PDB file of C-alpha atoms in Angstrom:
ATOM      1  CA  UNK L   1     -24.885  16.733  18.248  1.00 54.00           C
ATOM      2  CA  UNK L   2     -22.150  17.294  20.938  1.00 63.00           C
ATOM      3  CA  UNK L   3     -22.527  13.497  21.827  1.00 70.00           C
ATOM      4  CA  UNK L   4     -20.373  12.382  18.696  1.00 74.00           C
ATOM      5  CA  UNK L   5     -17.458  15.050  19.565  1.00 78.00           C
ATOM      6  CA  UNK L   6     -16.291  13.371  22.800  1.00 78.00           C
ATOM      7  CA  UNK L   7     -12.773  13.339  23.380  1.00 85.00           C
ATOM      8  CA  UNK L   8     -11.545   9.706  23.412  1.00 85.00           C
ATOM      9  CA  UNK L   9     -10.203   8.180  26.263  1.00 90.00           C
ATOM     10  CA  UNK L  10      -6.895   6.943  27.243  1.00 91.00           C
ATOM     11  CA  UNK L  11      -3.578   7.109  24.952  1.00 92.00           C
ATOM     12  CA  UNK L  12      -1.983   5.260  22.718  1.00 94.00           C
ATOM     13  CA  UNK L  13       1.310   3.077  23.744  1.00 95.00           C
ATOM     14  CA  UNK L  14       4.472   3.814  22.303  1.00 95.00           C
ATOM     15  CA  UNK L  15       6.386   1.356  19.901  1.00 95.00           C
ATOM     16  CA  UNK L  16       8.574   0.093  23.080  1.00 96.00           C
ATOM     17  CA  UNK L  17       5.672  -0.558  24.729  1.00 96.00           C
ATOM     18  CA  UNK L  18       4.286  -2.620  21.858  1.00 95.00           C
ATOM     19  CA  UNK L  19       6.787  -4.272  21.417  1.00 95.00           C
ATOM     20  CA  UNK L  20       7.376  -5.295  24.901  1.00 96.00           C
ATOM     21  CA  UNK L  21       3.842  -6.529  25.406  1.00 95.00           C
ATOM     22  CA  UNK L  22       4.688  -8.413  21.916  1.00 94.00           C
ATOM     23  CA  UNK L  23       7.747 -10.015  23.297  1.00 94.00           C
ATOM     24  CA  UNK L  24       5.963 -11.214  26.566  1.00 94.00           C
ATOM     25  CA  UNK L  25       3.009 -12.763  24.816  1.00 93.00           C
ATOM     26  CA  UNK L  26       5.920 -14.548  22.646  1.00 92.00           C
ATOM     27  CA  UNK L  27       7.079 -15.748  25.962  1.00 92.00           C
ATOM     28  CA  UNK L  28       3.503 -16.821  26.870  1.00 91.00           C
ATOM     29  CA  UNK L  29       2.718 -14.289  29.405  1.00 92.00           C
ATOM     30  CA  UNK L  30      -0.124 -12.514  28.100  1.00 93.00           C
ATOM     31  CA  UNK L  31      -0.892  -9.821  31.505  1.00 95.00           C
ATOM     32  CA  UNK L  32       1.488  -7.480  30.180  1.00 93.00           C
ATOM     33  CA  UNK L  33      -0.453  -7.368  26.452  1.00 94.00           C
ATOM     34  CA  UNK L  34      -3.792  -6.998  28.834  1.00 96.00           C
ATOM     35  CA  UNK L  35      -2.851  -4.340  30.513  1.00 95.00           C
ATOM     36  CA  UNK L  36      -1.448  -2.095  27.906  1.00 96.00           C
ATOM     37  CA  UNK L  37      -4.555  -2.953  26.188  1.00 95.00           C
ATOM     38  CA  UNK L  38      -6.159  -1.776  28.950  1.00 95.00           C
ATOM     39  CA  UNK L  39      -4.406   1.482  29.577  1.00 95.00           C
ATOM     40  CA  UNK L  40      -5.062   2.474  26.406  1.00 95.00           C
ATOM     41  CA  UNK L  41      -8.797   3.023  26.889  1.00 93.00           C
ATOM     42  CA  UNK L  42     -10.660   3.428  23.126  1.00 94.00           C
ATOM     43  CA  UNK L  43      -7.296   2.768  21.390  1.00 94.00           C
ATOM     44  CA  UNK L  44      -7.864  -0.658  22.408  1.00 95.00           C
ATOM     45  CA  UNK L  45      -8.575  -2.387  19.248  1.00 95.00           C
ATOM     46  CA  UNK L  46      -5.961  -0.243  17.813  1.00 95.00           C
ATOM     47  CA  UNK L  47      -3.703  -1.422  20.462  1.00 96.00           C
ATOM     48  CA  UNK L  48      -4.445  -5.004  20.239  1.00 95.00           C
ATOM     49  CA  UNK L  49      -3.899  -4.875  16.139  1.00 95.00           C
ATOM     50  CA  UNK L  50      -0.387  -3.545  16.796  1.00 95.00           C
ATOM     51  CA  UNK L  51       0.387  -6.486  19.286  1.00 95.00           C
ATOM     52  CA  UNK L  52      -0.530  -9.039  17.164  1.00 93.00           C
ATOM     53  CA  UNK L  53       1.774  -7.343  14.312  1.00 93.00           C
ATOM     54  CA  UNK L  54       5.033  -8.464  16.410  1.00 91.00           C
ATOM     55  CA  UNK L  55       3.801 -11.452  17.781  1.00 90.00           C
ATOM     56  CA  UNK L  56       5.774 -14.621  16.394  1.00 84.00           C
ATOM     57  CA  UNK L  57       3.287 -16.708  15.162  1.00 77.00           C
ATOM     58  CA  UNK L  58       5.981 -19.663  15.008  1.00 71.00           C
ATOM     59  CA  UNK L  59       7.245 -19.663  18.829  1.00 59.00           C
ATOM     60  CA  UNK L  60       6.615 -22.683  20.574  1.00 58.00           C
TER      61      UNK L  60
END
């Protein structure tokens, strides 16, 4: 049964870097949202959930 106690890959990205990868998709650059995505490994749905939570839906 060990194969459903594997440690999970990658880490999870701070606030700042949320927020930064937020603020850069708001500016229509979405690389830096990829590659926190990216970096955090299987906290990358997570990840991509708490992006979308400061993107500004209204920006042009």
């Amino acid at each position: 049964m060990s194969i459903f106690r594997r440690k999970p890959t990658g880490s999870r990205p701070t606030d700042a870097q949320v927020r930064a990868a937020a603020a850069a998709v708001n500016r229509g650059d979405i690389a830096a949202a990829d590659k926190v995505c990216e970096d955090a490994g299987d906290y990358r749905q997570e990840t991509a959930l708490r992006i979308f939570r400061y993107i500004d839906v209204e920006a042009p």
